XYZ file of C-alpha atoms in Angstrom:
733
model
C -37.469 -25.077 -18.253
C -37.055 -21.546 -19.580
C -35.767 -19.101 -16.876
C -38.325 -16.489 -15.853
C -36.120 -14.095 -13.867
C -32.899 -12.291 -14.777
C -30.545 -11.150 -12.006
C -29.081 -7.830 -13.151
C -26.064 -5.813 -11.940
C -26.670 -2.068 -12.250
C -24.273 0.900 -12.071
C -25.507 1.988 -8.628
C -23.510 2.215 -5.348
C -25.212 -0.794 -3.767
C -23.658 -4.195 -3.034
C -26.556 -6.132 -4.540
C -28.145 -7.252 -7.795
C -31.749 -6.781 -8.880
C -34.362 -9.223 -10.148
C -36.349 -8.560 -13.345
C -39.008 -10.623 -15.128
C -38.112 -11.978 -18.566
C -40.966 -11.312 -21.070
C -41.733 -14.221 -23.418
C -40.440 -12.382 -26.503
C -37.013 -11.530 -24.966
C -34.022 -13.853 -24.555
C -31.321 -12.303 -22.319
C -27.945 -14.038 -21.867
C -25.600 -14.159 -18.878
C -22.928 -11.498 -19.404
C -25.067 -9.524 -21.854
C -26.603 -6.070 -21.401
C -30.270 -5.324 -20.883
C -32.294 -2.134 -20.555
C -34.378 -2.106 -17.347
C -36.612 0.275 -15.348
C -35.047 1.490 -12.088
C -37.161 3.919 -10.080
C -38.241 6.652 -12.474
C -35.362 6.104 -14.883
C -34.257 3.461 -17.362
C -30.774 1.995 -16.814
C -28.479 -0.295 -18.774
C -27.620 -3.350 -16.667
C -25.664 -6.565 -17.069
C -27.250 -10.000 -16.550
C -25.331 -12.023 -13.938
C -27.704 -15.003 -13.616
C -30.908 -16.497 -15.089
C -33.132 -18.154 -12.451
C -36.706 -19.255 -11.758
C -37.006 -18.077 -8.150
C -36.845 -14.746 -6.370
C -37.133 -13.608 -2.752
C -39.702 -11.042 -3.966
C -43.281 -11.618 -5.093
C -43.532 -11.916 -8.869
C -46.191 -9.206 -8.942
C -43.674 -6.711 -7.529
C -40.920 -7.521 -10.048
C -40.680 -5.273 -13.106
C -39.993 -6.735 -16.570
C -36.902 -6.168 -18.714
C -37.525 -3.524 -21.381
C -34.954 -4.578 -23.984
C -32.137 -7.073 -24.607
C -29.077 -5.292 -26.000
C -26.601 -8.149 -26.654
C -26.717 -11.527 -28.341
C -23.287 -12.501 -26.943
C -21.564 -11.739 -23.600
C -19.782 -8.378 -23.338
C -16.621 -10.087 -21.993
C -15.165 -13.552 -22.433
C -15.513 -15.851 -19.424
C -12.022 -15.353 -17.949
C -12.205 -11.548 -18.089
C -15.688 -11.657 -16.574
C -14.242 -13.772 -13.723
C -11.418 -11.220 -13.286
C -13.950 -8.395 -12.937
C -15.797 -10.396 -10.265
C -12.463 -10.833 -8.469
C -11.790 -7.064 -8.718
C -15.182 -6.326 -7.166
C -14.457 -8.629 -4.225
C -10.782 -7.729 -3.691
C -11.276 -3.948 -3.911
C -14.582 -4.106 -1.979
C -16.522 -2.278 -4.698
C -20.098 -2.953 -5.904
C -20.191 -5.487 -8.768
C -22.480 -3.361 -10.963
C -20.206 -0.313 -10.803
C -17.112 -2.516 -11.287
C -18.529 -4.012 -14.493
C -19.589 -0.643 -15.855
C -16.192 0.895 -15.060
C -14.676 -1.679 -17.413
C -17.045 -0.847 -20.297
C -16.523 1.800 -22.995
C -18.943 4.643 -22.355
C -20.789 3.957 -25.648
C -21.779 0.525 -24.273
C -22.764 2.047 -20.918
C -25.199 4.246 -22.845
C -26.773 1.197 -24.489
C -25.245 1.575 -27.949
C -24.674 -1.603 -30.015
C -21.400 -3.495 -29.492
C -20.563 -3.026 -33.189
C -17.977 -0.929 -34.956
C -19.236 2.645 -35.105
C -19.444 4.434 -38.436
C -16.568 6.880 -38.905
C -17.392 10.204 -40.543
C -14.745 12.097 -42.522
C -14.856 15.086 -44.869
C -13.407 15.854 -48.292
C -13.388 18.731 -50.780
C -15.797 18.758 -53.712
C -14.755 19.925 -57.206
C -16.293 23.374 -56.592
C -14.521 23.453 -53.213
C -11.141 22.965 -54.937
C -11.985 25.830 -57.300
C -12.871 28.035 -54.323
C -9.458 27.400 -52.733
C -7.904 29.447 -55.540
C -10.239 32.403 -54.853
C -9.889 32.744 -51.063
C -12.429 33.130 -48.270
C -12.273 36.762 -47.167
C -13.050 37.163 -43.467
C -14.433 33.626 -43.036
C -11.402 32.458 -41.030
C -12.934 29.207 -39.728
C -14.192 28.235 -43.192
C -10.743 28.917 -44.637
C -9.169 26.750 -41.898
C -11.454 23.801 -42.744
C -10.801 24.142 -46.480
C -7.020 24.259 -46.054
C -7.106 21.259 -43.683
C -8.887 19.295 -46.453
C -6.462 20.407 -49.168
C -4.159 17.423 -48.652
C -7.005 14.856 -48.503
C -9.937 13.685 -46.368
C -9.986 14.550 -42.641
C -11.817 12.705 -39.824
C -14.743 14.583 -38.274
C -13.120 14.295 -34.831
C -10.137 16.382 -35.969
C -12.444 19.320 -36.629
C -13.951 18.904 -33.144
C -10.417 18.886 -31.671
C -9.676 22.106 -33.576
C -12.847 23.669 -32.057
C -14.605 23.986 -35.421
C -18.369 23.944 -34.875
C -20.874 21.858 -36.830
C -22.468 25.096 -38.107
C -19.243 25.924 -40.005
C -19.274 22.479 -41.641
C -23.007 22.805 -42.398
C -22.419 26.162 -44.153
C -19.662 24.642 -46.315
C -21.922 21.693 -47.229
C -24.688 24.106 -48.262
C -22.185 25.921 -50.477
C -21.263 22.503 -52.002
C -17.591 23.015 -51.121
C -17.240 19.913 -48.882
C -18.937 16.502 -48.642
C -19.020 13.825 -45.922
C -17.815 10.226 -46.229
C -19.006 7.381 -43.982
C -16.970 4.236 -43.429
C -16.543 1.308 -41.057
C -13.119 0.048 -39.898
C -11.764 -2.664 -42.213
C -10.709 -5.897 -40.496
C -7.767 -7.537 -42.250
C -5.937 -10.795 -41.591
C -2.650 -9.718 -40.014
C -1.318 -13.131 -39.009
C 1.062 -13.556 -41.958
C 4.531 -11.969 -42.004
C 4.072 -10.005 -38.756
C 7.514 -8.340 -38.598
C 8.433 -5.431 -40.884
C 11.772 -5.391 -42.690
C 13.585 -2.778 -40.584
C 17.066 -2.461 -39.129
C 17.086 -3.864 -35.607
C 19.617 -2.907 -32.939
C 22.117 -5.583 -31.978
C 21.160 -7.238 -28.699
C 23.612 -7.526 -25.832
C 23.937 -10.723 -23.767
C 21.583 -9.599 -20.974
C 18.871 -8.598 -23.450
C 19.175 -11.936 -25.271
C 18.897 -13.898 -21.995
C 15.802 -11.937 -20.897
C 14.083 -12.509 -24.269
C 14.937 -16.236 -24.361
C 13.727 -16.729 -20.759
C 10.252 -15.347 -21.477
C 9.899 -16.763 -25.013
C 10.743 -20.313 -23.906
C 8.296 -20.318 -20.984
C 4.943 -22.077 -21.051
C 1.788 -20.834 -19.316
C 1.728 -18.191 -16.596
C 4.882 -16.559 -15.309
C 5.540 -13.103 -13.881
C 8.862 -11.539 -14.886
C 10.409 -8.386 -13.417
C 12.591 -6.794 -16.094
C 14.819 -4.458 -14.073
C 16.845 -2.419 -16.542
C 18.753 0.811 -15.989
C 17.391 3.800 -17.934
C 18.476 3.555 -21.555
C 19.172 -0.197 -21.338
C 16.868 -1.015 -24.260
C 13.804 -2.392 -22.445
C 11.522 -1.485 -25.375
C 13.693 -3.542 -27.742
C 13.342 -6.477 -25.345
C 9.535 -6.030 -25.327
C 9.476 -6.046 -29.156
C 11.427 -9.312 -29.278
C 9.148 -10.899 -26.664
C 6.026 -9.888 -28.606
C 7.232 -11.184 -32.010
C 6.718 -14.959 -31.352
C 3.346 -14.222 -29.698
C 2.114 -12.486 -32.876
C 3.550 -15.247 -35.061
C 1.449 -17.776 -33.121
C -1.671 -15.722 -33.951
C -2.055 -14.309 -30.416
C -2.303 -10.664 -29.336
C -0.209 -8.458 -27.058
C -1.249 -5.871 -24.460
C 1.269 -3.140 -23.586
C 0.406 -0.865 -20.656
C 2.085 2.537 -20.266
C 1.480 4.932 -17.347
C 0.834 8.173 -19.248
C -0.930 9.213 -22.470
C 2.230 11.208 -23.230
C 4.242 7.999 -23.639
C 1.864 6.437 -26.152
C 2.792 8.377 -29.358
C 6.480 7.439 -29.144
C 5.685 3.836 -28.181
C 3.015 3.430 -30.886
C 5.354 4.693 -33.607
C 8.082 2.279 -32.515
C 5.676 -0.688 -32.563
C 4.117 0.331 -35.893
C 7.523 0.592 -37.556
C 8.498 -2.840 -36.269
C 5.360 -4.896 -36.965
C 2.998 -5.298 -39.931
C 0.026 -5.724 -37.606
C -2.768 -3.279 -36.660
C -1.827 -1.387 -33.479
C -4.681 0.177 -31.494
C -4.427 2.643 -28.635
C -6.758 3.027 -25.633
C -6.527 5.969 -23.238
C -8.728 8.643 -21.672
C -8.070 11.113 -24.499
C -10.198 9.132 -26.991
C -13.790 10.046 -27.764
C -16.585 7.467 -27.357
C -16.439 6.256 -30.985
C -12.645 5.882 -31.066
C -12.641 4.031 -27.753
C -15.417 1.616 -28.769
C -13.714 0.836 -32.093
C -10.369 0.157 -30.364
C -12.130 -2.044 -27.764
C -13.912 -4.025 -30.492
C -10.675 -4.349 -32.513
C -9.117 -6.199 -29.578
C -12.208 -8.340 -28.958
C -12.703 -9.311 -32.611
C -9.006 -9.971 -33.353
C -8.785 -6.968 -35.696
C -5.782 -5.618 -33.731
C -2.584 -7.510 -32.972
C -1.248 -5.081 -30.359
C -3.148 -2.865 -27.929
C -1.149 -0.084 -26.270
C -2.886 1.809 -23.528
C -3.009 3.363 -20.105
C -4.527 1.824 -16.971
C -8.072 1.286 -18.333
C -6.831 -0.702 -21.377
C -6.149 -3.613 -19.010
C -9.869 -4.488 -18.836
C -10.256 -4.764 -22.637
C -11.492 -8.141 -23.978
C -9.112 -9.959 -26.353
C -9.820 -12.698 -28.879
C -6.556 -14.445 -27.935
C -4.296 -12.614 -25.479
C -0.743 -14.001 -25.533
C 1.370 -11.637 -23.390
C 0.978 -8.598 -21.106
C 3.736 -6.014 -20.710
C 3.532 -3.330 -18.006
C 6.086 -0.614 -18.770
C 7.301 1.629 -15.893
C 5.469 -0.732 -13.527
C 6.434 1.379 -10.486
C 4.432 4.380 -11.669
C 1.800 5.712 -9.245
C -0.632 6.501 -12.088
C -1.356 2.768 -12.455
C -3.411 3.122 -9.263
C -6.946 4.421 -9.823
C -7.687 7.113 -7.229
C -11.497 7.170 -7.420
C -14.472 4.831 -8.024
C -12.967 1.315 -8.439
C -9.590 1.935 -6.756
C -7.675 -0.856 -8.485
C -3.952 -1.103 -9.157
C -3.494 -1.929 -12.850
C -0.161 -3.696 -12.246
C -1.613 -6.063 -9.626
C -4.775 -6.735 -11.644
C -2.609 -7.336 -14.741
C -0.716 -10.067 -12.844
C -4.030 -11.645 -11.846
C -5.293 -11.416 -15.441
C -2.151 -13.107 -16.781
C -2.679 -15.863 -14.197
C -6.296 -16.416 -15.276
C -5.307 -16.359 -18.978
C -2.238 -18.582 -18.289
C 0.132 -16.291 -20.207
C 3.410 -14.517 -19.321
C 3.455 -10.977 -17.912
C 6.535 -8.733 -17.954
C 6.864 -5.864 -15.461
C 9.514 -3.445 -16.732
C 11.202 -0.634 -14.807
C 14.545 0.980 -14.040
C 13.198 1.655 -10.549
C 10.886 -1.218 -9.530
C 8.281 -0.592 -6.833
C 9.496 -2.019 -3.529
C 6.565 -4.469 -3.494
C 7.545 -5.792 -6.945
C 11.254 -5.989 -6.097
C 10.438 -7.845 -2.877
C 8.388 -10.413 -4.849
C 11.352 -10.896 -7.201
C 13.914 -11.186 -4.396
C 11.875 -13.864 -2.565
C 11.409 -15.840 -5.802
C 7.700 -15.160 -6.375
C 8.563 -13.398 -9.658
C 11.356 -14.265 -12.108
C 14.037 -11.557 -11.963
C 15.641 -10.390 -15.231
C 18.307 -7.662 -15.063
C 19.674 -5.285 -17.719
C 22.637 -3.560 -16.066
C 24.202 -1.813 -19.094
C 22.942 1.040 -21.265
C 22.168 0.002 -24.837
C 24.423 0.960 -27.772
C 27.085 3.610 -27.172
C 25.271 5.363 -24.305
C 27.434 5.941 -21.235
C 26.291 6.261 -17.598
C 25.516 9.826 -16.506
C 27.684 11.942 -14.205
C 25.649 12.869 -11.119
C 26.368 15.830 -8.889
C 24.630 17.601 -6.050
C 24.605 21.403 -5.908
C 24.344 22.919 -2.417
C 22.245 26.093 -2.779
C 22.352 27.184 0.889
C 23.150 30.912 0.934
C 23.053 31.228 -2.880
C 20.800 33.754 -4.616
C 18.192 31.924 -6.695
C 16.729 33.508 -9.827
C 13.310 31.861 -10.154
C 14.770 28.746 -8.557
C 18.001 28.785 -10.616
C 21.408 29.147 -8.936
C 24.368 30.838 -10.657
C 26.430 27.586 -10.901
C 23.479 25.849 -12.597
C 22.975 28.745 -15.049
C 26.694 28.547 -15.952
C 26.399 24.764 -16.437
C 23.371 25.246 -18.687
C 25.207 27.801 -20.813
C 28.109 25.382 -21.301
C 25.822 22.602 -22.591
C 23.733 24.944 -24.764
C 26.828 26.506 -26.344
C 27.952 22.984 -27.282
C 24.753 22.593 -29.338
C 22.954 20.296 -26.897
C 19.574 20.399 -25.155
C 18.987 21.016 -21.442
C 16.065 19.703 -19.367
C 14.902 21.332 -16.129
C 12.563 19.367 -13.884
C 10.188 21.197 -11.531
C 7.108 19.315 -10.340
C 5.012 22.430 -9.725
C 2.919 24.000 -12.459
C 1.681 27.594 -12.567
C 3.738 30.767 -12.042
C 3.972 30.614 -8.253
C 2.497 28.329 -5.563
C 1.315 31.278 -3.447
C 0.402 34.977 -3.560
C 1.353 36.859 -0.348
C 0.939 40.358 1.082
C 4.373 41.916 1.635
C 3.004 44.155 4.434
C 1.148 41.728 6.747
C 1.947 38.229 5.416
C -1.636 37.361 4.380
C -1.709 34.576 1.741
C -4.489 34.023 -0.830
C -6.144 30.823 0.342
C -8.829 28.665 -1.255
C -12.076 29.095 0.716
C -13.083 25.478 0.043
C -9.754 23.721 0.787
C -6.919 23.814 3.320
C -4.626 24.969 0.523
C -3.219 28.134 -1.024
C -4.197 29.376 -4.448
C -1.587 28.891 -7.182
C -0.875 32.032 -9.197
C -1.159 31.508 -12.991
C 0.253 34.548 -14.786
C -0.484 33.398 -18.357
C -4.228 33.120 -17.725
C -4.305 36.042 -15.207
C -5.964 34.019 -12.451
C -5.370 32.245 -9.170
C -6.348 28.582 -9.126
C -6.744 25.846 -6.522
C -5.097 22.656 -7.778
C -7.158 20.526 -5.370
C -10.786 21.507 -6.065
C -10.290 23.364 -9.369
C -11.835 26.646 -8.187
C -10.389 29.761 -9.818
C -10.835 33.524 -9.791
C -9.230 36.622 -11.359
C -5.956 37.803 -9.816
C -6.414 39.632 -6.494
C -4.768 43.074 -6.504
C -5.443 44.021 -2.874
C -4.663 42.226 0.386
C -7.821 40.961 2.098
C -6.081 41.290 5.475
C -4.722 44.861 5.573
C -5.824 46.359 2.243
C -2.266 46.781 0.906
C -1.704 46.522 -2.852
C 1.861 45.248 -2.348
C 1.271 41.557 -3.187
C 4.240 39.336 -4.044
C 4.578 35.815 -5.424
C 6.149 33.146 -3.214
C 7.907 30.102 -4.665
C 8.529 29.047 -8.244
C 6.341 27.206 -10.766
C 7.018 26.114 -14.346
C 5.434 29.271 -15.811
C 7.807 31.534 -13.862
C 10.771 29.367 -14.794
C 9.844 29.619 -18.482
C 9.583 33.415 -18.200
C 12.966 33.687 -16.430
C 14.771 31.454 -18.938
C 13.524 33.482 -21.913
C 15.285 36.489 -20.300
C 18.457 34.599 -19.317
C 18.811 32.764 -22.637
C 16.994 34.868 -25.287
C 19.027 33.237 -28.061
C 17.625 29.751 -27.271
C 14.066 28.450 -27.649
C 12.317 27.288 -24.455
C 9.328 24.922 -24.211
C 7.228 24.100 -21.156
C 5.548 20.683 -20.853
C 2.932 20.427 -18.105
C -0.793 19.820 -17.756
C -1.577 23.479 -18.515
C 0.451 23.688 -21.738
C -0.758 20.344 -23.156
C -4.532 20.564 -22.597
C -5.470 20.452 -26.294
C -5.581 17.109 -28.045
C -2.391 16.405 -29.992
C -0.463 19.289 -28.374
C 1.791 16.995 -26.324
C 2.604 14.822 -29.331
C 3.521 17.830 -31.495
C 5.625 19.313 -28.656
C 7.605 16.065 -28.221
C 8.159 15.857 -31.994
C 9.437 19.454 -32.044
C 11.852 18.647 -29.195
C 13.238 15.619 -31.051
C 13.686 17.748 -34.191
C 15.799 20.192 -32.193
C 13.371 23.135 -32.454
C 13.736 23.782 -28.703
C 16.967 23.815 -26.715
C 15.644 24.299 -23.165
C 12.932 21.923 -21.911
C 10.968 22.622 -18.733
C 8.666 19.962 -17.415
C 6.797 18.309 -14.583
C 6.587 14.514 -14.150
C 4.972 14.382 -17.590
C 8.431 14.908 -19.125
C 10.309 12.581 -16.778
C 9.045 9.209 -17.982
C 10.198 7.061 -20.838
C 10.936 9.751 -23.450
C 14.003 9.440 -25.653
C 15.712 12.783 -26.357
C 19.156 11.979 -27.827
C 20.423 15.588 -27.632
C 19.638 16.180 -23.949
C 22.991 16.173 -22.132
C 22.105 18.082 -18.940
C 19.183 17.355 -16.632
C 18.612 19.450 -13.504
C 16.178 18.793 -10.659
C 15.379 22.157 -9.105
C 13.364 21.499 -5.957
C 13.070 18.066 -4.361
C 13.686 18.993 -0.709
C 9.992 18.665 0.202
C 10.129 14.899 -0.457
C 13.071 14.404 1.926
C 11.005 15.168 5.030
C 7.509 13.974 4.101
C 5.132 12.190 6.492
C 4.270 9.637 3.744
C 6.386 6.495 4.142
C 6.473 6.130 0.345
C 7.934 9.642 -0.241
C 11.578 8.487 -0.235
C 10.767 5.663 -2.683
C 9.005 8.115 -5.027
C 11.884 10.598 -4.859
C 14.420 7.856 -5.610
C 12.355 6.664 -8.585
C 11.867 10.213 -9.811
C 15.583 11.005 -9.577
C 16.586 7.893 -11.529
C 13.844 8.404 -14.141
C 14.624 12.102 -14.685
C 18.356 11.385 -14.743
C 17.666 8.730 -17.378
C 16.641 11.425 -19.877
C 20.296 12.592 -20.067
C 22.989 11.113 -22.314
C 20.802 8.505 -23.995
C 22.765 8.521 -27.269
C 26.561 8.671 -27.704
C 26.822 12.045 -25.911
C 27.813 11.925 -22.218
C 25.067 13.083 -19.866
C 25.170 15.085 -16.655
C 22.603 15.277 -13.845
C 22.551 18.173 -11.355
C 20.411 18.121 -8.226
C 19.854 21.460 -6.452
C 19.219 21.039 -2.721
C 19.559 22.717 0.675
C 20.338 19.293 2.195
C 23.264 17.760 0.244
C 24.216 15.660 3.281
C 20.872 13.774 3.315
C 21.441 10.000 3.323
C 18.893 9.356 0.550
C 20.561 11.825 -1.821
C 24.009 10.469 -1.019
C 22.852 6.884 -1.655
C 21.347 7.826 -5.026
C 24.356 9.883 -6.143
C 27.116 7.522 -5.056
C 25.457 4.107 -5.191
C 22.398 2.818 -7.090
C 18.623 2.483 -6.919
C 19.045 -1.192 -5.993
C 21.163 -0.243 -2.969
C 18.515 2.284 -1.883
C 15.686 -0.214 -2.455
C 17.284 -3.002 -0.413
C 17.977 -0.586 2.463
C 14.410 0.757 2.285
C 13.008 -2.803 2.317
C 14.974 -3.549 5.504
C 13.554 -0.385 7.126
C 10.022 -1.345 6.086
C 10.482 -4.847 7.479
C 11.461 -3.439 10.878
C 8.511 -1.010 10.801
C 6.141 -3.712 9.471
C 5.097 -1.527 6.525
C 4.133 -2.804 3.017
C 5.139 -5.190 1.508
C 5.502 -6.791 4.984
C 1.942 -5.868 5.957
C -1.233 -4.894 4.094
C -3.113 -1.624 4.464
C -6.701 -0.518 3.905
C -7.521 3.178 4.082
C -11.004 4.255 5.186
C -11.688 7.800 3.949
C -14.733 9.790 5.018
C -15.908 13.347 4.373
C -18.867 15.577 5.213
C -19.792 19.198 5.837
C -19.191 18.771 9.582
C -15.839 17.603 10.917
C -17.283 16.116 14.144
C -19.697 13.929 12.151
C -16.863 12.387 10.122
C -14.663 11.811 13.178
C -17.499 10.129 15.059
C -18.317 7.866 12.085
C -14.700 6.654 11.818
C -14.623 6.055 15.595
C -17.664 3.807 15.108
C -15.842 2.050 12.226
C -12.837 1.467 14.497
C -15.018 -0.041 17.232
C -16.799 -2.234 14.660
C -13.471 -3.589 13.347
C -11.912 -4.139 16.782
C -15.040 -5.932 18.064
C -15.103 -8.309 15.081
C -14.340 -12.007 15.816
C -11.685 -12.082 13.022
C -9.775 -9.120 14.496
C -6.726 -10.529 16.346
C -3.236 -9.549 17.561
C -2.018 -9.425 13.934
C -4.460 -6.629 13.084
C -4.099 -2.980 13.995
C -6.237 0.134 13.497
C -4.581 3.559 13.282
C -6.720 6.669 13.704
C -9.093 8.254 13.038
C -7.012 11.325 12.118
C -7.669 14.344 9.912
C -6.449 13.739 6.335
C -3.212 15.569 5.374
C -5.472 17.875 3.319
C -8.109 18.174 6.057
C -10.586 20.165 3.976
C -11.132 19.839 0.227
C -13.927 21.265 -1.945
C -15.797 22.387 1.178
C -15.771 18.942 2.821
C -13.957 17.980 6.042
C -11.874 14.833 5.519
C -10.738 12.202 8.043
C -9.162 8.805 7.591
C -8.566 5.506 9.346
C -5.946 2.875 8.527
C -6.403 -0.871 8.968
C -3.182 -2.894 8.979
C -3.100 -6.714 8.727
C -0.340 -9.293 8.315
C -1.900 -11.102 5.355
C -4.098 -10.333 2.367
C -6.585 -13.178 3.033
C -7.052 -11.904 6.606
C -7.667 -8.359 5.319
C -10.191 -9.586 2.742
C -12.144 -11.766 5.191
C -12.273 -9.036 7.820
C -13.415 -6.342 5.377
C -15.987 -8.525 3.595
C -17.494 -9.520 6.939
C -17.379 -6.085 8.608
C -18.491 -3.950 5.645
C -22.249 -4.730 5.937
C -22.123 -3.800 9.653
C -20.273 -0.543 8.836
C -22.935 0.330 6.240
C -25.585 0.080 9.006
C -23.787 2.466 11.409
C -25.878 5.511 12.452
C -23.630 8.006 10.620
C -22.901 5.860 7.540
C -25.549 7.625 5.443
C -24.625 11.093 6.762
C -21.049 11.003 5.456
C -19.452 9.967 2.196
C -17.034 7.122 2.894
C -14.814 4.971 0.718
C -12.383 2.083 1.042
C -8.954 2.109 -0.587
C -7.372 -1.342 -0.577
C -3.548 -1.159 -0.524
C -3.511 2.648 -1.009
C -0.631 4.366 -2.798
C -1.568 7.883 -1.742
C -2.303 8.542 1.930
C -3.390 12.168 1.405
């Protein structure tokens, strides 16, 4: 009997699916998209079931408007993984499914390769190049970009060239458009390029053989010191997978790491390599997604969201820098890409490799108890030698924009030797605060419990929490004085100071402000590797995974705030950051040096990192967490709530606490902490409170939440506040 009703998941914040009538001329499929009426609008939904019965009267059920797919959007195992994500992270199924879709598919566009538009010069356009363009600067820019050959339309958009400029040039018959579709080629023959490969050491060879000889699912922690050649190990693990006609997924934490990684993989293999990250436009993202699904790409390299890409035949997953906090999504579906990647590998029955010099304590614990296979690379690859670490006590020293005299002298020594120097400061802008010298008033964001950051280059003060900004204030709003001073140091100020201290050397700043434009980060990293800059200033963006062979000195300027943080993960993050930043020094044959400026040189964490190793720190930290019953020895869920009135939010979370504690599944192994104001108690005009649920096991946490959530949604204040659940949170702010 032909089904008459389609159950459809929609991208709405409701834990339910909706029934729609199937007209006789339409044939929807489970896992395919449909266009349906919802209230006054039309939405794209995904069919989850085809049935003949509904709890509603047939006369009240609206019909489907259009069927958009003739085959499921995802293969069966990935579809099952998305269902698991919805249940585990307590997030509506419809929104979970649509989070995993390229935005072109969310808008109802066909799941086919999009036509790519590029531009080229005409014969008359080439003649015009010889004659010039007068004051038409934008037209001249387009023409010169096309001089070397055709250019993709997207490149002109990235260069902020409007369609009207292109239209004018078309009307003059100087340029013409070309339309093409991506070409799918058979890449399964002769997958490896003929390039010189580094000689493997014994530990690398053992790690590669262990993974390559395994059958089915296995999770491997590849713990390798910085510079130990983890990427070379990945390449050797991927080779047999490609030779068997399967595909590889490589996850990296930051977009900034993809150019270097892509180039390395493209040089090594004769297979199409696609990239997926948030910097792609809709067309590029859809084409990359389809390349993986239709077996047009052998390797997909991407950030967190690439994990939910469908593959024709996935053979291995590699998660590089698995400890990185950016693998955890901080809004909407709050999933952890590393944990979901392990679950995906399990469902696909393939190996997964988690690589890091500084494994997350949860991952290391799983390896130490035998849940994961533990592979160790203890030596730096090639001729690289371990770095020399030293702590610099700056108590009582005069600091010039955060730089002490001994550090400046050390920098000069390395620069005079023809090497590069990297300074790490995880604070962008010129200064974190603007203060009145007369009365102490500080420019504060009106919408957040936070100070404005002073940005000198753009002549504005900016809140880094809600994004509000305004022109620089020249008069104190407390006493009327015009004597305003900057407090603290940001990367902008450091860049300005270094250009005065070292005018003979070129300085470059790498942070979110300086790399906003598409391609700017890639060109900056290339310039650094070519030796165009001698002094590198950066935030965390510069600390991860980059290979700069001429950097011999790395200095961390201000890490004291992490030593005394209320977040139990702060010491772990500082340890990881120190090791990762230090790993940028002495990566080739030149010896490297790491200097850490601090007011607390005696601190036990700093001493452990300087004199021992990350492993020693991690094992000590795991013992402390075991005593305190903190993750990975317990499991946390963070309830966050916000509203315009603080009392309303507090009362709602009190009701949540009572609901949880009165639940039959709540026992002596469960604990509720709070409600308390969030560390940033007010953000973007909303008052924020939070509540922490702690349980001894994941299954207990899941059962309790799944059972209690409907009751919480019915609480009197549930619709008056905005509340969210964060399962196993990484950020408690």
